[in-house]
Amino acid sequence: MARKNLLDIVGHEAAEEELPAGNSEPVLRDHRPLAGFSPPPRAAATGMSKTLGEITRQIERSEEFERQLTEGLAVVEIDPESVVSAFVRDRLEIDPKLGGLVEQIREHGQQVPILVRPYPKDRALYQIAYGHRRHAAAKLLGRKVKAVVRELTDDELVVSQGQENNVRADLSYIERCLFAARLEDGGFTRDIIMASLGVDKTNVSRMIALAHQIPAEVIFKIGAAPAVGRRRWSELADKLPAGNLSEEVFAILDDDHFRALSSDERFDAFLASMTSDQPRETTPWQRFDDALPVKFKRSGSGTTFVFSEKEAPGFDEFVKSRLSNLYAEYRKQTGD
């Protein structure tokens, strides 16, 4: 039955139950039956009116939900397997352990929905604008992910993606640089990149230039380095040798001990290895002996010590807390 007819029938039944002034019994104001429809007894008519009224309300609720969904006002739960990543990557990596996010969602549920759009290549799927970590956590937990679904153009998607990361301070400086460079490589205008990152034209130019100056392999092997800002990344860019990277540089980046460090520690160690003006050693790191989870490297400007967090968690802080005593002992032995 078409929706117009449903509404007509409800209107007709409602008219039948109007009470004229001074009359305690309902009267039929209009006895004309619908074509092919014989009026049921009064009690049955009342029941049909309620049923049809409920159907109408369900239709109206469905239409309102569709409107909210289209405008991105409704939060829905979707299968994380039906969600694909944004076409412009913003993170260097998603921590497979996801920190405490998995446990937080397990205990308290997903508090903030992700933003997705219907996937242009397959409308049965969705594409993330932002919320990759929440999506990954829901996937690990085997539960549906809460999402706002909104029709977005490519420009609107990347602006939403970048602005959300800016608000949440989710991306490190070098990740923002890479995101800007990828957007430009993808054909997005500088205005869109500026809107996405919330920075002016000069800063966008600097970020893109830095992302191109430092080889991608160096950035990926160091990682996001969340504590490292523009000045120190620029310092590293200036220290890197021009042209192709040498085998010596790759030896540093691929060293097992180097990879075991945190991202910020990898940055510090790599920058230190690039600082020396003296010829660098063929073997960049050396152990004192196999029993100590510490490696060191001497250069013209000093010596770099790197502690293995994997082999001896907290040993670096233990040594740090005793440096004053060690230095005092050194001065006593040397007579200074």
Short mmCIF file of C-alpha atoms in Angstrom, two decimals:
data_model
loop_
_atom_site.label_atom_id
_atom_site.label_comp_id
_atom_site.label_asym_id
_atom_site.label_seq_id
_atom_site.Cartn_x
_atom_site.Cartn_y
_atom_site.Cartn_z
CA MET A 1 0.00 0.00 0.00
CA ALA A 2 1.50 3.42 -0.91
CA ARG A 3 2.30 5.81 1.90
CA LYS A 4 -0.23 8.35 0.64
CA ASN A 5 -3.02 5.83 1.02
CA LEU A 6 -1.83 4.96 4.51
CA LEU A 7 -2.08 8.58 5.53
CA ASP A 8 -5.49 8.95 3.85
CA ILE A 9 -6.90 5.95 5.74
CA VAL A 10 -5.58 7.26 9.06
CA GLY A 11 -7.15 10.64 8.37
CA HIS A 12 -10.49 9.03 7.45
CA GLU A 13 -10.60 6.88 10.59
CA ALA A 14 -9.74 9.84 12.78
CA ALA A 15 -12.67 11.75 11.31
CA GLU A 16 -15.02 8.91 12.21
CA GLU A 17 -14.26 9.25 15.90
CA GLU A 18 -14.85 12.96 16.36
CA LEU A 19 -17.41 13.81 19.08
CA PRO A 20 -19.97 16.53 18.36
CA ALA A 21 -20.85 18.90 21.19
CA GLY A 22 -23.22 17.39 23.77
CA ASN A 23 -23.00 13.86 22.41
CA SER A 24 -21.38 11.11 24.46
CA GLU A 25 -21.14 8.61 21.63
CA PRO A 26 -18.88 8.90 18.58
CA VAL A 27 -20.68 9.37 15.29
CA LEU A 28 -19.54 8.75 11.75
CA ARG A 29 -19.19 12.09 10.04
CA ASP A 30 -18.50 10.53 6.65
CA HIS A 31 -19.98 7.15 5.67
CA ARG A 32 -18.40 7.06 2.23
CA PRO A 33 -16.32 3.85 2.00
CA LEU A 34 -13.01 3.64 0.14
CA ALA A 35 -13.26 1.87 -3.19
CA GLY A 36 -13.45 -1.87 -2.51
CA PHE A 37 -13.32 -1.32 1.25
CA SER A 38 -16.26 -2.01 3.56
CA PRO A 39 -16.12 -0.16 6.86
CA PRO A 40 -15.40 -2.61 9.71
CA PRO A 41 -17.23 -2.52 13.03
CA ARG A 42 -16.38 0.46 15.17
CA ALA A 43 -14.02 -1.43 17.51
CA ALA A 44 -12.16 -2.95 14.58
CA ALA A 45 -11.90 0.47 12.96
CA THR A 46 -10.34 1.89 16.10
CA GLY A 47 -7.77 -0.96 16.18
CA MET A 48 -6.94 -0.46 12.51
CA SER A 49 -6.52 3.27 13.10
CA LYS A 50 -3.97 2.58 15.84
CA THR A 51 -2.13 0.03 13.69
CA LEU A 52 -1.97 2.31 10.67
CA GLY A 53 -1.00 5.23 12.86
CA GLU A 54 1.91 3.20 14.24
CA ILE A 55 3.01 2.26 10.71
CA THR A 56 2.93 5.92 9.75
CA ARG A 57 4.99 6.88 12.78
CA GLN A 58 7.53 4.15 11.93
CA ILE A 59 7.80 5.49 8.38
CA GLU A 60 8.30 9.00 9.70
CA ARG A 61 10.93 7.82 12.18
CA SER A 62 12.70 5.94 9.40
CA GLU A 63 12.68 9.02 7.18
CA GLU A 64 13.98 11.16 10.06
CA PHE A 65 16.75 8.62 10.72
CA GLU A 66 17.69 8.65 7.02
CA ARG A 67 17.81 12.44 7.12
CA GLN A 68 20.04 12.43 10.21
CA LEU A 69 22.26 9.78 8.67
CA THR A 70 22.64 11.78 5.46
CA GLU A 71 23.47 14.92 7.42
CA GLY A 72 25.88 13.06 9.69
CA LEU A 73 23.74 13.55 12.80
CA ALA A 74 23.10 9.89 13.63
CA VAL A 75 25.54 7.47 15.27
CA VAL A 76 25.31 3.93 13.93
CA GLU A 77 27.15 0.70 14.68
CA ILE A 78 28.86 -0.94 11.71
CA ASP A 79 30.99 -4.01 11.14
CA PRO A 80 34.67 -2.95 11.30
CA GLU A 81 35.37 -5.41 8.47
CA SER A 82 33.27 -3.19 6.19
CA VAL A 83 35.49 -0.15 6.84
CA VAL A 84 38.49 0.75 4.68
CA SER A 85 41.26 3.21 5.53
CA ALA A 86 41.45 6.79 4.34
CA PHE A 87 43.09 7.12 0.93
CA VAL A 88 45.65 9.59 2.32
CA ARG A 89 47.59 8.01 5.16
CA ASP A 90 48.31 10.29 8.11
CA ARG A 91 50.01 7.99 10.64
CA LEU A 92 53.38 6.35 10.25
CA GLU A 93 52.02 3.33 12.09
CA ILE A 94 49.22 2.21 14.35
CA ASP A 95 50.56 0.65 17.53
CA PRO A 96 49.43 -2.99 17.37
CA LYS A 97 48.93 -2.91 21.15
CA LEU A 98 47.01 0.40 20.90
CA GLY A 99 48.14 1.38 24.35
CA GLY A 100 45.27 1.39 26.82
CA LEU A 101 42.63 2.13 24.19
CA VAL A 102 41.54 -1.49 23.79
CA GLU A 103 41.08 -1.94 27.54
CA GLN A 104 39.31 1.40 27.81
CA ILE A 105 36.79 0.45 25.14
CA ARG A 106 36.43 -3.04 26.59
CA GLU A 107 35.54 -1.65 30.01
CA HIS A 108 33.63 1.52 29.16
CA GLY A 109 32.61 1.13 25.54
CA GLN A 110 33.49 3.40 22.62
CA GLN A 111 32.73 6.93 23.80
CA VAL A 112 33.63 8.86 20.64
CA PRO A 113 32.38 7.69 17.22
CA ILE A 114 34.59 7.59 14.17
CA LEU A 115 33.70 9.51 11.00
CA VAL A 116 33.21 7.57 7.77
CA ARG A 117 31.70 8.10 4.36
CA PRO A 118 30.13 5.59 1.98
CA TYR A 119 33.07 4.19 0.03
CA PRO A 120 32.89 5.67 -3.49
CA LYS A 121 34.17 2.47 -5.12
CA ASP A 122 31.74 0.20 -3.28
CA ARG A 123 28.70 1.66 -1.51
CA ALA A 124 28.41 -1.47 0.63
CA LEU A 125 31.63 -0.36 2.38
CA TYR A 126 32.68 2.71 4.34
CA GLN A 127 35.87 4.78 4.27
CA ILE A 128 37.39 6.37 7.37
CA ALA A 129 37.91 10.11 7.59
CA TYR A 130 39.24 9.82 11.15
CA GLY A 131 39.23 7.30 13.98
CA HIS A 132 41.69 4.68 12.72
CA ARG A 133 42.81 3.71 16.23
CA ARG A 134 39.26 3.37 17.53
CA HIS A 135 38.38 1.29 14.47
CA ALA A 136 41.43 -0.93 15.02
CA ALA A 137 40.57 -1.35 18.71
CA ALA A 138 36.97 -2.35 17.94
CA LYS A 139 38.26 -4.81 15.36
CA LEU A 140 40.61 -6.39 17.90
CA LEU A 141 37.74 -6.67 20.37
CA GLY A 142 35.48 -8.28 17.78
CA ARG A 143 32.73 -5.72 18.28
CA LYS A 144 30.98 -3.22 16.04
CA VAL A 145 32.40 0.28 15.78
CA LYS A 146 30.29 3.35 16.44
CA ALA A 147 30.42 5.75 13.52
CA VAL A 148 28.90 8.86 12.04
CA VAL A 149 28.23 8.32 8.35
CA ARG A 150 28.39 11.42 6.19
CA GLU A 151 28.53 12.07 2.47
CA LEU A 152 31.94 13.67 1.94
CA THR A 153 33.89 14.76 -1.11
CA ASP A 154 37.60 13.94 -1.25
CA ASP A 155 38.42 17.51 -0.18
CA GLU A 156 35.96 17.38 2.72
CA LEU A 157 37.33 14.01 3.85
CA VAL A 158 40.95 15.14 4.09
CA VAL A 159 40.00 18.43 5.77
CA SER A 160 37.95 16.52 8.36
CA GLN A 161 40.79 14.04 8.79
CA GLY A 162 43.40 16.73 9.35
CA GLN A 163 41.29 18.96 11.58
CA GLU A 164 40.32 16.09 13.89
CA ASN A 165 43.99 15.16 14.29
CA ASN A 166 44.82 18.79 15.05
CA VAL A 167 42.12 19.02 17.73
CA ARG A 168 43.17 15.77 19.37
CA ALA A 169 46.92 16.50 18.93
CA ASP A 170 47.21 12.97 17.59
CA LEU A 171 49.94 13.41 14.99
CA SER A 172 53.58 14.19 15.60
CA TYR A 173 55.29 16.96 13.66
CA ILE A 174 56.90 14.66 11.12
CA GLU A 175 53.60 12.82 10.57
CA ARG A 176 51.94 16.17 9.81
CA CYS A 177 54.75 16.93 7.35
CA LEU A 178 54.25 13.59 5.60
CA PHE A 179 50.49 14.11 5.52
CA ALA A 180 50.95 17.51 3.86
CA ALA A 181 53.36 16.06 1.30
CA ARG A 182 51.01 13.16 0.50
CA LEU A 183 48.10 15.53 0.02
CA GLU A 184 50.11 17.60 -2.43
CA ASP A 185 51.30 14.49 -4.25
CA GLY A 186 47.65 13.43 -4.43
CA GLY A 187 46.73 16.60 -6.27
CA PHE A 188 45.12 18.56 -3.43
CA THR A 189 45.52 22.33 -3.51
CA ARG A 190 47.54 24.27 -0.97
CA ASP A 191 44.28 25.84 0.31
CA ILE A 192 42.92 22.38 1.15
CA ILE A 193 46.21 21.39 2.81
CA MET A 194 46.22 24.60 4.85
CA ALA A 195 42.61 24.02 5.96
CA SER A 196 43.35 20.41 6.83
CA LEU A 197 46.39 21.16 8.99
CA GLY A 198 45.28 24.54 10.32
CA VAL A 199 48.54 26.26 9.31
CA ASP A 200 49.43 29.10 7.00
CA LYS A 201 51.02 28.90 3.55
CA THR A 202 54.58 29.44 4.80
CA ASN A 203 54.36 26.59 7.30
CA VAL A 204 52.80 24.27 4.73
CA SER A 205 55.71 24.97 2.40
CA ARG A 206 58.22 24.23 5.16
CA MET A 207 56.49 21.00 6.13
CA ILE A 208 56.33 19.70 2.57
CA ALA A 209 59.96 20.67 1.93
CA LEU A 210 61.10 18.86 5.10
CA ALA A 211 59.17 15.70 4.20
CA HIS A 212 60.92 15.68 0.82
CA GLN A 213 64.35 16.53 2.24
CA ILE A 214 64.54 13.57 4.63
CA PRO A 215 64.43 10.20 2.84
CA ALA A 216 61.18 8.36 3.57
CA GLU A 217 63.08 5.27 4.71
CA VAL A 218 64.83 7.26 7.42
CA ILE A 219 61.52 8.66 8.68
CA PHE A 220 59.81 5.28 8.70
CA LYS A 221 62.68 3.58 10.53
CA ILE A 222 62.83 6.34 13.15
CA GLY A 223 59.07 6.52 13.51
CA ALA A 224 56.70 9.25 14.65
CA ALA A 225 59.02 10.59 17.41
CA PRO A 226 56.17 12.43 19.15
CA ALA A 227 58.50 14.49 21.37
CA VAL A 228 60.56 15.83 18.46
CA GLY A 229 59.52 19.10 16.84
CA ARG A 230 60.33 21.10 13.74
CA ARG A 231 63.69 22.48 14.87
CA ARG A 232 65.31 19.11 15.55
CA TRP A 233 63.88 17.44 12.43
CA SER A 234 65.28 20.37 10.43
CA GLU A 235 68.62 19.88 12.17
CA LEU A 236 68.62 16.23 11.15
CA ALA A 237 67.74 17.14 7.57
CA ASP A 238 70.74 19.48 7.44
CA LYS A 239 73.06 16.80 8.84
CA LEU A 240 72.10 14.08 6.36
CA PRO A 241 74.59 13.56 3.55
CA ALA A 242 73.48 14.72 0.13
CA GLY A 243 72.51 12.13 -2.43
CA ASN A 244 71.89 8.46 -1.73
CA LEU A 245 72.35 7.19 1.80
CA SER A 246 75.51 5.23 2.46
CA GLU A 247 75.67 1.64 3.68
CA GLU A 248 76.90 3.03 6.97
CA VAL A 249 73.68 4.97 7.49
CA PHE A 250 71.60 1.89 6.67
CA ALA A 251 73.70 -0.11 9.13
CA ILE A 252 72.62 2.28 11.88
CA LEU A 253 68.95 2.15 10.92
CA ASP A 254 68.88 -1.64 10.61
CA ASP A 255 70.80 -2.40 13.78
CA ASP A 256 68.77 -4.66 16.10
CA HIS A 257 69.61 -2.56 19.12
CA PHE A 258 68.55 0.61 17.32
CA ARG A 259 65.19 -0.91 16.35
CA ALA A 260 64.55 -1.95 19.97
CA LEU A 261 64.59 1.69 21.10
CA SER A 262 61.53 3.88 21.37
CA SER A 263 60.86 6.23 18.46
CA ASP A 264 62.14 9.32 20.31
CA GLU A 265 65.27 7.41 21.37
CA ARG A 266 65.85 6.28 17.78
CA PHE A 267 65.73 9.89 16.67
CA ASP A 268 68.24 10.95 19.33
CA ALA A 269 70.61 8.11 18.51
CA PHE A 270 70.41 8.69 14.76
CA LEU A 271 70.91 12.45 15.07
CA ALA A 272 73.92 11.85 17.31
CA SER A 273 75.43 9.49 14.74
CA MET A 274 75.00 12.15 12.03
CA THR A 275 76.56 14.96 14.11
CA SER A 276 80.23 13.95 14.10
CA ASP A 277 82.56 15.69 11.67
CA GLN A 278 85.04 12.83 11.97
CA PRO A 279 84.97 9.71 9.77
CA ARG A 280 82.41 7.32 11.18
CA GLU A 281 83.25 3.82 12.25
CA THR A 282 82.33 0.88 10.09
CA THR A 283 80.57 -0.70 13.07
CA PRO A 284 78.33 2.08 14.43
CA TRP A 285 77.55 0.50 17.81
CA GLN A 286 79.73 -1.57 20.16
CA ARG A 287 78.99 -3.41 23.39
CA PHE A 288 81.20 -3.23 26.47
CA ASP A 289 80.61 -6.99 26.80
CA ASP A 290 77.77 -9.38 26.15
CA ALA A 291 76.55 -9.13 29.74
CA LEU A 292 75.72 -5.42 29.57
CA PRO A 293 72.59 -4.25 27.70
CA VAL A 294 74.31 -1.05 26.61
CA LYS A 295 75.95 -0.08 23.34
CA PHE A 296 78.11 2.94 22.67
CA LYS A 297 79.57 4.78 19.72
CA ARG A 298 82.48 7.21 19.78
CA SER A 299 82.64 10.09 17.33
CA GLY A 300 84.65 13.25 16.98
CA SER A 301 82.16 15.22 19.07
CA GLY A 302 81.62 12.74 21.88
CA THR A 303 80.30 9.32 22.81
CA THR A 304 76.70 8.12 22.52
CA PHE A 305 75.33 5.49 24.90
CA VAL A 306 72.18 3.60 24.01
CA PHE A 307 70.39 1.42 26.58
CA SER A 308 68.26 -1.53 25.55
CA GLU A 309 64.77 -1.08 26.96
CA LYS A 310 63.92 -4.56 25.76
CA GLU A 311 66.77 -6.32 27.55
CA ALA A 312 66.80 -4.21 30.72
CA PRO A 313 63.72 -2.01 31.19
CA GLY A 314 64.50 1.00 33.38
CA PHE A 315 68.26 0.46 33.43
CA ASP A 316 68.77 3.84 31.74
CA GLU A 317 66.97 5.63 34.60
CA PHE A 318 68.95 3.59 37.13
CA VAL A 319 72.23 4.78 35.60
CA LYS A 320 70.95 8.32 35.22
CA SER A 321 70.12 8.53 38.92
CA ARG A 322 73.72 7.60 39.77
CA LEU A 323 75.58 9.80 37.27
CA SER A 324 76.42 12.45 39.89
CA ASN A 325 78.08 9.86 42.11
CA LEU A 326 79.90 8.32 39.16
CA TYR A 327 81.20 11.71 38.08
CA ALA A 328 82.35 12.48 41.64
CA GLU A 329 84.17 9.14 41.73
CA TYR A 330 85.77 9.92 38.36
CA ARG A 331 87.02 13.30 39.56
CA LYS A 332 88.42 11.72 42.72
CA GLN A 333 90.36 9.13 40.70
CA THR A 334 91.67 11.65 38.18
CA GLY A 335 92.57 14.17 40.89
CA ASP A 336 90.42 16.94 39.41
#
